[in-house]
């Protein structure tokens, strides 16, 4: 099993920045891709960014140029640097990790990001 712990959320003004961290523990050697997803009240969870074991990254157009995902394998941690934040970025941000061993997608408990206008 894999356990994921997110941190770094908070309240920021529009145009500000936050850096989210996700520390993985457990069966860390089974992890392949990792990613960040957001969920706003009344909306479905959607992708913010993902990163492969080879450090290839994927971003939706809504965050491209503003968000950057990175991975530190030595620390078993993935980061999401968020710049030029907008009120519509508000939501709970969840870290995810795909287990290569069992194919299960693991999730953290989430960290709340609030962007004030």
PDB file of C-alpha atoms in Angstrom:
ATOM      1  CA  UNK A   1       0.000   0.000   0.000  1.00  0.00           C
ATOM      2  CA  UNK A   2       0.938   3.639  -0.512  1.00  0.00           C
ATOM      3  CA  UNK A   3       0.113   6.508   1.818  1.00  0.00           C
ATOM      4  CA  UNK A   4       0.090  10.102   0.580  1.00  0.00           C
ATOM      5  CA  UNK A   5       0.190  13.222   2.752  1.00  0.00           C
ATOM      6  CA  UNK A   6      -0.500  16.624   1.197  1.00  0.00           C
ATOM      7  CA  UNK A   7       0.477  19.969   2.674  1.00  0.00           C
ATOM      8  CA  UNK A   8       0.880  23.599   1.645  1.00  0.00           C
ATOM      9  CA  UNK A   9      -2.693  24.687   1.056  1.00  0.00           C
ATOM     10  CA  UNK A  10      -4.069  27.927   2.400  1.00  0.00           C
ATOM     11  CA  UNK A  11      -5.676  31.251   1.619  1.00  0.00           C
ATOM     12  CA  UNK A  12      -4.089  33.530  -0.973  1.00  0.00           C
ATOM     13  CA  UNK A  13      -5.123  36.572  -2.958  1.00  0.00           C
ATOM     14  CA  UNK A  14      -5.700  36.375  -6.693  1.00  0.00           C
ATOM     15  CA  UNK A  15      -2.386  36.573  -8.490  1.00  0.00           C
ATOM     16  CA  UNK A  16      -0.535  34.987  -5.602  1.00  0.00           C
ATOM     17  CA  UNK A  17       1.345  31.715  -5.353  1.00  0.00           C
ATOM     18  CA  UNK A  18       1.300  28.499  -3.359  1.00  0.00           C
ATOM     19  CA  UNK A  19       3.508  25.441  -3.346  1.00  0.00           C
ATOM     20  CA  UNK A  20       1.868  22.132  -2.494  1.00  0.00           C
ATOM     21  CA  UNK A  21       3.816  19.108  -1.319  1.00  0.00           C
ATOM     22  CA  UNK A  22       2.880  15.437  -1.301  1.00  0.00           C
ATOM     23  CA  UNK A  23       5.008  12.975   0.634  1.00  0.00           C
ATOM     24  CA  UNK A  24       4.626   9.295  -0.181  1.00  0.00           C
ATOM     25  CA  UNK A  25       5.252   6.436   2.203  1.00  0.00           C
ATOM     26  CA  UNK A  26       4.669   2.699   2.268  1.00  0.00           C
ATOM     27  CA  UNK A  27       5.352   0.721  -0.904  1.00  0.00           C
ATOM     28  CA  UNK A  28       7.116   3.637  -2.554  1.00  0.00           C
ATOM     29  CA  UNK A  29       9.048   1.468  -4.997  1.00  0.00           C
ATOM     30  CA  UNK A  30       5.781   0.448  -6.637  1.00  0.00           C
ATOM     31  CA  UNK A  31       4.851   4.036  -7.595  1.00  0.00           C
ATOM     32  CA  UNK A  32       4.937   5.013 -11.250  1.00  0.00           C
ATOM     33  CA  UNK A  33       3.050   8.189 -12.207  1.00  0.00           C
ATOM     34  CA  UNK A  34       1.976  10.801  -9.670  1.00  0.00           C
ATOM     35  CA  UNK A  35      -0.353  13.729 -10.054  1.00  0.00           C
ATOM     36  CA  UNK A  36      -2.432  16.512  -8.573  1.00  0.00           C
ATOM     37  CA  UNK A  37      -6.190  16.864  -8.936  1.00  0.00           C
ATOM     38  CA  UNK A  38      -8.621  19.465  -7.691  1.00  0.00           C
ATOM     39  CA  UNK A  39     -12.239  19.250  -6.650  1.00  0.00           C
ATOM     40  CA  UNK A  40     -14.400  22.311  -6.138  1.00  0.00           C
ATOM     41  CA  UNK A  41     -17.755  22.126  -4.342  1.00  0.00           C
ATOM     42  CA  UNK A  42     -20.404  20.677  -6.633  1.00  0.00           C
ATOM     43  CA  UNK A  43     -17.902  19.784  -9.352  1.00  0.00           C
ATOM     44  CA  UNK A  44     -16.112  16.631 -10.412  1.00  0.00           C
ATOM     45  CA  UNK A  45     -12.472  16.050  -9.648  1.00  0.00           C
ATOM     46  CA  UNK A  46     -10.228  17.224 -12.471  1.00  0.00           C
ATOM     47  CA  UNK A  47      -6.561  17.013 -13.366  1.00  0.00           C
ATOM     48  CA  UNK A  48      -4.148  19.783 -12.462  1.00  0.00           C
ATOM     49  CA  UNK A  49      -0.928  18.057 -13.472  1.00  0.00           C
ATOM     50  CA  UNK A  50       0.735  14.684 -13.614  1.00  0.00           C
ATOM     51  CA  UNK A  51       4.292  13.465 -13.862  1.00  0.00           C
ATOM     52  CA  UNK A  52       5.664  10.116 -14.961  1.00  0.00           C
ATOM     53  CA  UNK A  53       8.518   8.158 -13.456  1.00  0.00           C
ATOM     54  CA  UNK A  54      10.644   9.565 -16.278  1.00  0.00           C
ATOM     55  CA  UNK A  55       9.601  13.133 -15.325  1.00  0.00           C
ATOM     56  CA  UNK A  56       7.394  13.707 -18.359  1.00  0.00           C
ATOM     57  CA  UNK A  57       4.644  16.158 -17.398  1.00  0.00           C
ATOM     58  CA  UNK A  58       1.085  16.809 -18.507  1.00  0.00           C
ATOM     59  CA  UNK A  59      -1.032  19.910 -17.857  1.00  0.00           C
ATOM     60  CA  UNK A  60      -4.514  20.900 -18.929  1.00  0.00           C
ATOM     61  CA  UNK A  61      -4.793  24.149 -20.856  1.00  0.00           C
ATOM     62  CA  UNK A  62      -6.419  25.864 -17.881  1.00  0.00           C
ATOM     63  CA  UNK A  63      -3.197  25.761 -15.830  1.00  0.00           C
ATOM     64  CA  UNK A  64      -0.521  25.551 -18.512  1.00  0.00           C
ATOM     65  CA  UNK A  65       2.099  28.229 -17.945  1.00  0.00           C
ATOM     66  CA  UNK A  66       0.933  28.842 -14.371  1.00  0.00           C
ATOM     67  CA  UNK A  67       1.408  25.491 -12.604  1.00  0.00           C
ATOM     68  CA  UNK A  68       4.527  23.346 -12.477  1.00  0.00           C
ATOM     69  CA  UNK A  69       4.705  19.799 -11.156  1.00  0.00           C
ATOM     70  CA  UNK A  70       8.012  18.323 -10.053  1.00  0.00           C
ATOM     71  CA  UNK A  71       9.201  15.153  -8.398  1.00  0.00           C
ATOM     72  CA  UNK A  72      11.992  14.478  -5.921  1.00  0.00           C
ATOM     73  CA  UNK A  73      12.502  10.735  -5.860  1.00  0.00           C
ATOM     74  CA  UNK A  74      15.119  10.940  -3.103  1.00  0.00           C
ATOM     75  CA  UNK A  75      12.515  12.508  -0.806  1.00  0.00           C
ATOM     76  CA  UNK A  76       9.582  10.492  -2.192  1.00  0.00           C
ATOM     77  CA  UNK A  77       7.797  13.788  -2.699  1.00  0.00           C
ATOM     78  CA  UNK A  78       5.928  15.486  -5.524  1.00  0.00           C
ATOM     79  CA  UNK A  79       5.330  19.239  -5.636  1.00  0.00           C
ATOM     80  CA  UNK A  80       2.897  21.548  -7.350  1.00  0.00           C
ATOM     81  CA  UNK A  81       4.055  25.138  -7.750  1.00  0.00           C
ATOM     82  CA  UNK A  82       1.028  27.322  -8.469  1.00  0.00           C
ATOM     83  CA  UNK A  83       1.541  30.872  -9.697  1.00  0.00           C
ATOM     84  CA  UNK A  84      -0.865  33.561 -10.892  1.00  0.00           C
ATOM     85  CA  UNK A  85      -3.679  31.933  -8.955  1.00  0.00           C
ATOM     86  CA  UNK A  86      -7.258  32.723  -9.901  1.00  0.00           C
ATOM     87  CA  UNK A  87     -10.441  32.472  -7.816  1.00  0.00           C
ATOM     88  CA  UNK A  88     -11.579  29.590 -10.013  1.00  0.00           C
ATOM     89  CA  UNK A  89      -8.554  27.613  -8.806  1.00  0.00           C
ATOM     90  CA  UNK A  90     -10.226  27.335  -5.404  1.00  0.00           C
ATOM     91  CA  UNK A  91     -10.843  23.776  -4.263  1.00  0.00           C
ATOM     92  CA  UNK A  92      -9.452  20.803  -2.435  1.00  0.00           C
ATOM     93  CA  UNK A  93      -6.268  19.548  -4.046  1.00  0.00           C
ATOM     94  CA  UNK A  94      -5.527  15.838  -3.924  1.00  0.00           C
ATOM     95  CA  UNK A  95      -2.292  14.034  -4.573  1.00  0.00           C
ATOM     96  CA  UNK A  96      -2.454  10.752  -6.472  1.00  0.00           C
ATOM     97  CA  UNK A  97      -0.061   7.907  -7.124  1.00  0.00           C
ATOM     98  CA  UNK A  98      -0.404   4.880  -9.385  1.00  0.00           C
ATOM     99  CA  UNK A  99       0.990   1.619  -8.066  1.00  0.00           C
ATOM    100  CA  UNK A 100       2.913  -0.304 -10.677  1.00  0.00           C
ATOM    101  CA  UNK A 101       2.526  -3.483  -8.626  1.00  0.00           C
ATOM    102  CA  UNK A 102      -1.260  -3.630  -8.307  1.00  0.00           C
ATOM    103  CA  UNK A 103      -2.531  -0.923 -10.674  1.00  0.00           C
ATOM    104  CA  UNK A 104      -4.373   0.845  -7.852  1.00  0.00           C
ATOM    105  CA  UNK A 105      -4.655   4.629  -7.888  1.00  0.00           C
ATOM    106  CA  UNK A 106      -3.959   5.922  -4.363  1.00  0.00           C
ATOM    107  CA  UNK A 107      -5.162   9.265  -3.037  1.00  0.00           C
ATOM    108  CA  UNK A 108      -4.239  11.588  -0.220  1.00  0.00           C
ATOM    109  CA  UNK A 109      -6.794  13.241   2.035  1.00  0.00           C
ATOM    110  CA  UNK A 110      -6.453  16.595   0.285  1.00  0.00           C
ATOM    111  CA  UNK A 111      -5.364  20.120   1.143  1.00  0.00           C
ATOM    112  CA  UNK A 112      -7.646  23.126   0.775  1.00  0.00           C
ATOM    113  CA  UNK A 113      -6.674  25.987  -1.526  1.00  0.00           C
ATOM    114  CA  UNK A 114      -8.720  29.181  -1.386  1.00  0.00           C
ATOM    115  CA  UNK A 115      -8.028  32.046  -3.781  1.00  0.00           C
ATOM    116  CA  UNK A 116      -9.723  35.306  -2.865  1.00  0.00           C
ATOM    117  CA  UNK A 117     -10.660  37.892  -5.474  1.00  0.00           C
TER     118      UNK A 117
END
